Coordinates of N, CA and C in Angstrom, one line a residue:
M1 N 22.2 -8.8 -27.3 CA 21.0 -8.3 -27.9 C 19.8 -8.3 -26.9
N2 N 19.0 -7.3 -27.0 CA 17.9 -7.1 -26.1 C 16.8 -8.1 -26.4
E3 N 16.5 -9.0 -25.5 CA 15.6 -10.1 -25.7 C 14.1 -9.6 -25.8
T4 N 13.8 -8.4 -25.2 CA 12.5 -7.9 -25.3 C 12.1 -7.5 -26.7
R5 N 13.0 -7.3 -27.6 CA 12.7 -6.9 -29.0 C 12.2 -8.1 -29.7
L6 N 12.4 -9.3 -29.2 CA 12.0 -10.5 -29.9 C 10.6 -11.0 -29.5
L7 N 10.1 -10.5 -28.4 CA 8.9 -10.9 -27.8 C 7.7 -10.3 -28.6
P8 N 6.6 -11.1 -28.8 CA 5.4 -10.5 -29.3 C 4.9 -9.4 -28.3
T9 N 4.1 -8.5 -28.8 CA 3.6 -7.4 -27.9 C 2.8 -7.9 -26.7
D10 N 1.9 -8.9 -26.9 CA 1.1 -9.4 -25.8 C 2.0 -10.0 -24.8
E11 N 3.0 -10.7 -25.1 CA 3.9 -11.3 -24.1 C 4.7 -10.3 -23.4
L12 N 5.2 -9.3 -24.1 CA 5.9 -8.2 -23.5 C 5.1 -7.4 -22.5
L13 N 3.8 -7.1 -22.9 CA 2.9 -6.5 -21.9 C 2.6 -7.3 -20.7
R14 N 2.4 -8.6 -20.9 CA 2.1 -9.6 -19.8 C 3.3 -9.6 -18.9
S15 N 4.5 -9.5 -19.4 CA 5.7 -9.5 -18.6 C 5.8 -8.3 -17.8
V16 N 5.4 -7.1 -18.3 CA 5.4 -5.9 -17.6 C 4.4 -6.0 -16.4
V17 N 3.2 -6.5 -16.7 CA 2.2 -6.6 -15.7 C 2.7 -7.6 -14.6
E18 N 3.3 -8.7 -14.9 CA 3.8 -9.6 -13.9 C 4.9 -9.0 -13.1
E19 N 5.8 -8.2 -13.7 CA 6.9 -7.6 -12.9 C 6.3 -6.5 -12.0
V20 N 5.3 -5.8 -12.4 CA 4.7 -4.7 -11.6 C 4.0 -5.4 -10.4
T21 N 3.3 -6.5 -10.6 CA 2.7 -7.3 -9.6 C 3.7 -7.7 -8.5
E22 N 4.8 -8.3 -9.0 CA 5.9 -8.7 -8.1 C 6.5 -7.6 -7.3
R23 N 6.6 -6.4 -7.9 CA 7.1 -5.2 -7.2 C 6.1 -4.8 -6.1
R24 N 4.8 -4.9 -6.4 CA 3.8 -4.5 -5.4 C 3.8 -5.5 -4.3
I25 N 4.1 -6.8 -4.5 CA 4.2 -7.8 -3.5 C 5.4 -7.5 -2.6
R26 N 6.5 -7.1 -3.2 CA 7.7 -6.7 -2.5 C 7.4 -5.5 -1.6
D27 N 6.7 -4.5 -2.2 CA 6.4 -3.3 -1.5 C 5.6 -3.6 -0.2
N28 N 4.7 -4.6 -0.4 CA 3.8 -5.0 0.8 C 4.7 -5.6 1.8
R29 N 5.7 -6.4 1.4 CA 6.6 -7.0 2.4 C 7.4 -5.9 3.1
I30 N 7.8 -4.9 2.4 CA 8.5 -3.8 3.0 C 7.6 -3.1 4.1
M31 N 6.3 -2.9 3.7 CA 5.4 -2.3 4.7 C 5.2 -3.2 5.9
Q32 N 5.2 -4.5 5.8 CA 5.2 -5.4 6.9 C 6.4 -5.1 7.8
K33 N 7.5 -5.0 7.2 CA 8.7 -4.7 8.0 C 8.7 -3.4 8.7
I34 N 8.2 -2.4 8.0 CA 8.1 -1.0 8.5 C 7.1 -1.1 9.7
A35 N 6.0 -1.8 9.6 CA 5.1 -1.9 10.7 C 5.7 -2.6 11.9
E36 N 6.6 -3.6 11.7 CA 7.3 -4.2 12.8 C 8.3 -3.3 13.4
L37 N 9.0 -2.5 12.6 CA 9.9 -1.5 13.2 C 9.1 -0.5 14.0
N38 N 8.0 -0.1 13.6 CA 7.1 0.8 14.4 C 6.7 0.2 15.7
R39 N 6.3 -1.1 15.6 CA 5.8 -1.8 16.8 C 7.0 -1.9 17.9
R40 N 8.2 -2.0 17.4 CA 9.4 -2.1 18.2 C 9.9 -0.8 18.7
D41 N 9.2 0.3 18.3 CA 9.7 1.6 18.6 C 11.1 1.8 18.2
A42 N 11.4 1.4 17.0 CA 12.8 1.5 16.5 C 13.3 2.9 16.4
A43 N 12.4 3.9 16.2 CA 12.9 5.2 16.1 C 13.5 5.7 17.4
A44 N 12.9 5.4 18.5 CA 13.5 5.8 19.8 C 14.8 5.0 20.1
E45 N 14.7 3.7 19.7 CA 15.9 2.9 19.9 C 17.1 3.5 19.1
L46 N 16.8 4.0 18.0 CA 17.9 4.6 17.1 C 18.2 6.1 17.3
G47 N 17.4 6.7 18.3 CA 17.7 8.1 18.6 C 16.9 9.0 17.7
Y48 N 15.8 8.6 17.1 CA 15.0 9.5 16.3 C 13.7 9.8 16.9
K49 N 13.1 10.9 16.4 CA 11.8 11.3 16.9 C 10.7 10.4 16.4
D50 N 10.8 10.0 15.2 CA 9.8 9.0 14.6 C 10.4 8.2 13.5
L51 N 9.6 7.2 13.1 CA 10.1 6.2 12.1 C 10.3 6.8 10.8
A52 N 9.5 7.8 10.4 CA 9.6 8.4 9.1 C 11.0 9.0 8.9
L53 N 11.5 9.6 10.0 CA 12.8 10.2 10.0 C 13.9 9.2 9.8
V54 N 13.7 8.0 10.5 CA 14.7 6.9 10.3 C 14.7 6.5 8.8
L55 N 13.5 6.3 8.3 CA 13.5 5.9 6.9 C 14.0 6.9 5.9
R56 N 13.7 8.2 6.2 CA 14.3 9.3 5.4 C 15.8 9.1 5.3
D57 N 16.4 8.9 6.4 CA 17.9 8.8 6.4 C 18.4 7.5 5.9
A58 N 17.7 6.4 6.3 CA 18.2 5.1 5.9 C 18.0 4.7 4.4
V59 N 16.8 5.1 3.9 CA 16.4 4.8 2.6 C 16.6 5.9 1.6
R60 N 16.8 7.1 2.2 CA 16.9 8.4 1.4 C 15.6 8.7 0.7
W61 N 14.5 8.5 1.4 CA 13.2 8.9 0.8 C 13.0 10.4 1.3
D62 N 12.2 11.1 0.5 CA 11.7 12.4 1.0 C 10.8 12.1 2.2
L63 N 10.8 13.1 3.1 CA 10.1 12.9 4.4 C 8.6 12.5 4.1
G64 N 8.0 13.2 3.2 CA 6.6 12.9 2.9 C 6.3 11.5 2.4
E65 N 7.2 11.0 1.6 CA 7.1 9.6 1.1 C 7.3 8.6 2.3
A66 N 8.3 8.9 3.1 CA 8.5 8.1 4.3 C 7.3 8.0 5.2
R67 N 6.7 9.2 5.4 CA 5.5 9.3 6.3 C 4.4 8.4 5.7
Q68 N 4.2 8.5 4.3 CA 3.2 7.7 3.7 C 3.4 6.2 3.8
W69 N 4.6 5.8 3.7 CA 4.9 4.4 3.9 C 4.6 3.9 5.3
V70 N 5.0 4.7 6.3 CA 4.7 4.4 7.7 C 3.2 4.4 7.9
T71 N 2.5 5.3 7.4 CA 1.0 5.4 7.6 C 0.4 4.1 6.9
N72 N 0.8 3.8 5.7 CA 0.2 2.7 5.0 C 0.5 1.4 5.7
A73 N 1.7 1.3 6.2 CA 2.1 0.1 7.0 C 1.3 -0.1 8.2
A74 N 1.0 1.0 8.9 CA 0.1 0.9 10.1 C -1.3 0.4 9.7
L75 N -1.8 0.9 8.6 CA -3.2 0.6 8.2 C -3.3 -0.9 7.7
L76 N -2.3 -1.4 7.2 CA -2.4 -2.7 6.5 C -1.9 -3.9 7.4
N77 N -1.4 -3.6 8.6 CA -0.8 -4.7 9.4 C -1.5 -4.7 10.7
S78 N -1.6 -5.9 11.3 CA -2.2 -6.1 12.6 C -1.4 -5.4 13.7
E79 N -2.1 -5.1 14.8 CA -1.4 -4.6 15.9 C -1.5 -5.6 17.1
I80 N -0.5 -5.5 17.9 CA -0.5 -6.3 19.1 C -0.7 -5.4 20.3
T81 N -1.7 -5.7 21.1 CA -2.1 -4.9 22.3 C -1.1 -5.2 23.4
P82 N -1.0 -4.3 24.4 CA -0.1 -4.5 25.5 C -0.4 -5.9 26.2
T83 N -1.6 -6.4 26.1 CA -1.9 -7.7 26.7 C -1.6 -8.9 25.8
G84 N -1.1 -8.6 24.6 CA -0.7 -9.6 23.7 C -1.7 -10.1 22.7
S85 N -2.9 -9.4 22.7 CA -3.9 -9.8 21.7 C -3.6 -9.1 20.4
E86 N -3.9 -9.8 19.3 CA -3.7 -9.3 18.0 C -4.9 -8.7 17.4
L87 N -4.8 -7.4 17.0 CA -6.0 -6.7 16.4 C -5.8 -6.8 14.9
A88 N -6.9 -6.9 14.2 CA -6.9 -7.0 12.7 C -6.4 -5.6 12.2
P89 N -5.9 -5.6 11.0 CA -5.6 -4.4 10.3 C -6.8 -3.4 10.2
E90 N -6.5 -2.2 10.2 CA -7.6 -1.2 10.1 C -8.3 -1.3 8.7
L91 N -7.5 -1.7 7.7 CA -8.1 -1.9 6.3 C -7.8 -3.3 5.9
P92 N -8.5 -4.3 6.4 CA -8.2 -5.7 6.1 C -8.4 -6.1 4.7
V93 N -9.4 -5.6 4.0 CA -9.6 -6.0 2.6 C -8.5 -5.4 1.7
T94 N -8.1 -4.1 2.0 CA -7.0 -3.5 1.3 C -5.7 -4.2 1.6
A95 N -5.5 -4.7 2.8 CA -4.3 -5.4 3.2 C -4.2 -6.7 2.4
E96 N -5.3 -7.4 2.2 CA -5.2 -8.6 1.5 C -4.9 -8.4 0.0
A97 N -5.6 -7.4 -0.6 CA -5.3 -7.0 -2.0 C -3.9 -6.5 -2.2
S98 N -3.4 -5.8 -1.3 CA -2.0 -5.3 -1.4 C -1.0 -6.5 -1.3
A99 N -1.3 -7.4 -0.4 CA -0.4 -8.6 -0.2 C -0.3 -9.4 -1.5
E100 N -1.4 -9.5 -2.3 CA -1.4 -10.3 -3.5 C -0.9 -9.5 -4.7
G101 N -0.5 -8.2 -4.5 CA 0.1 -7.4 -5.6 C -0.9 -6.7 -6.4
A102 N -2.2 -6.7 -6.0 CA -3.2 -6.0 -6.8 C -3.2 -4.5 -6.7
L103 N -2.6 -4.0 -5.6 CA -2.6 -2.6 -5.3 C -1.2 -2.0 -5.1
S104 N -1.0 -0.8 -5.6 CA 0.3 -0.1 -5.4 C 0.2 0.6 -4.1
V105 N 1.3 1.2 -3.7 CA 1.4 2.0 -2.5 C 0.5 3.2 -2.7
E106 N 0.4 3.7 -3.9 CA -0.5 4.9 -4.2 C -1.9 4.5 -4.0
H107 N -2.3 3.3 -4.5 CA -3.7 2.8 -4.3 C -4.0 2.8 -2.8
V108 N -3.1 2.2 -2.0 CA -3.4 2.1 -0.6 C -3.6 3.5 0.0
A109 N -2.8 4.5 -0.3 CA -2.9 5.8 0.2 C -4.3 6.4 -0.2
A110 N -4.7 6.2 -1.4 CA -5.9 6.8 -1.9 C -7.1 6.1 -1.2
L111 N -7.0 4.8 -1.1 CA -8.1 4.0 -0.4 C -8.2 4.5 1.1
A112 N -7.1 4.6 1.7 CA -7.1 5.1 3.1 C -7.8 6.4 3.3
K113 N -7.5 7.3 2.4 CA -8.1 8.7 2.4 C -9.6 8.6 2.2
A114 N -10.0 7.8 1.2 CA -11.4 7.7 0.8 C -12.2 7.0 2.0
M115 N -11.6 6.0 2.6 CA -12.2 5.3 3.7 C -12.4 6.1 4.9
E116 N -11.8 7.3 5.0 CA -12.0 8.1 6.2 C -13.4 8.6 6.2
Q117 N -14.1 8.7 5.1 CA -15.4 9.2 4.9 C -16.5 8.1 4.8
L118 N -16.0 6.9 4.8 CA -16.9 5.7 4.5 C -17.0 4.7 5.7
P119 N -18.1 4.0 5.8 CA -18.1 2.9 6.8 C -17.3 1.8 6.4
A120 N -16.8 1.0 7.3 CA -16.0 -0.2 7.0 C -16.6 -1.1 6.0
E121 N -17.9 -1.2 6.0 CA -18.6 -2.1 5.0 C -18.3 -1.7 3.6
A122 N -17.9 -0.5 3.3 CA -17.7 0.0 2.0 C -16.3 -0.4 1.5
E123 N -15.4 -0.9 2.3 CA -14.1 -1.2 1.9 C -14.0 -2.2 0.8
A124 N -14.7 -3.3 0.8 CA -14.7 -4.3 -0.3 C -15.0 -3.6 -1.6
T125 N -16.1 -2.8 -1.6 CA -16.5 -2.1 -2.9 C -15.4 -1.2 -3.4
M126 N -14.8 -0.5 -2.4 CA -13.7 0.4 -2.8 C -12.5 -0.3 -3.4
V127 N -12.1 -1.5 -2.7 CA -11.0 -2.2 -3.2 C -11.3 -2.9 -4.5
D128 N -12.5 -3.4 -4.7 CA -12.8 -3.9 -6.1 C -12.6 -2.9 -7.1
F129 N -13.1 -1.7 -6.9 CA -12.9 -0.6 -7.8 C -11.4 -0.3 -8.0
A130 N -10.6 -0.2 -6.9 CA -9.2 0.1 -7.0 C -8.4 -1.0 -7.8
R131 N -8.9 -2.2 -7.8 CA -8.2 -3.3 -8.5 C -8.2 -3.0 -10.0
E132 N -9.2 -2.2 -10.5 CA -9.4 -2.0 -11.9 C -9.1 -0.6 -12.4
H133 N -8.8 0.3 -11.4 CA -8.6 1.7 -11.8 C -7.3 2.3 -11.2
A134 N -6.9 3.4 -11.7 CA -5.7 4.1 -11.2 C -6.0 4.8 -9.9
P135 N -5.0 5.0 -9.1 CA -5.3 5.6 -7.8 C -6.0 7.0 -7.8
A136 N -5.8 7.7 -8.9 CA -6.4 9.1 -9.0 C -7.9 9.0 -9.1
A137 N -8.5 7.8 -9.5 CA -9.9 7.7 -9.7 C -10.6 7.3 -8.4
I138 N -9.9 6.9 -7.4 CA -10.5 6.3 -6.2 C -11.2 7.4 -5.4
A139 N -10.7 8.6 -5.3 CA -11.4 9.6 -4.5 C -12.8 9.9 -5.1
K140 N -12.9 10.1 -6.4 CA -14.2 10.4 -7.0 C -15.2 9.3 -6.8
F141 N -14.7 8.0 -6.9 CA -15.5 6.9 -6.7 C -16.0 6.8 -5.2
G142 N -15.1 7.1 -4.3 CA -15.4 7.2 -2.9 C -16.5 8.2 -2.6
E143 N -16.5 9.3 -3.3 CA -17.5 10.3 -3.2 C -18.9 9.8 -3.6
R144 N -18.9 9.0 -4.8 CA -20.1 8.5 -5.3 C -20.7 7.4 -4.3
V145 N -19.8 6.6 -3.7 CA -20.2 5.6 -2.8 C -20.8 6.3 -1.6
A146 N -20.1 7.3 -1.0 CA -20.7 8.0 0.1 C -22.0 8.6 -0.2
Y147 N -22.2 9.2 -1.4 CA -23.5 9.8 -1.7 C -24.6 8.7 -1.8
A148 N -24.2 7.6 -2.3 CA -25.2 6.5 -2.4 C -25.6 6.0 -1.0
L149 N -24.6 6.0 -0.1 CA -24.9 5.5 1.3 C -25.6 6.4 2.2
Y150 N -25.4 7.7 1.9 CA -25.9 8.7 2.9 C -27.0 9.5 2.2

């Protein structure tokens, strides 16, 4: 028998939210691994032109999706310079929210696009908004923030 049929609606919804949060945390761990593959230049090591092509073949993602994961991974993870210094992620507030499962891969992509037009100081405001809204709403909010700032 399906156990979900016995759960009260509020418990069932809470369970869905918890599982989506767990999935987002797993997605963040995947992005960390993708960033490390990129740092190691795994594509060249494996005979590919770039990491998105590796992921397309290994994970069977569409190339556009693979490119988005590689881009997101680069934005959310620290870089190591040739001298061994660690540089903070390009979007540190987004990285933190993603790691805790508050943001989806789609949220990260929308935030990255919006932040192209905004100063770094706006990131916290954008992430606070993203925590409460669907990815599709982020661009419009980013426009409002830009208008208010400029």
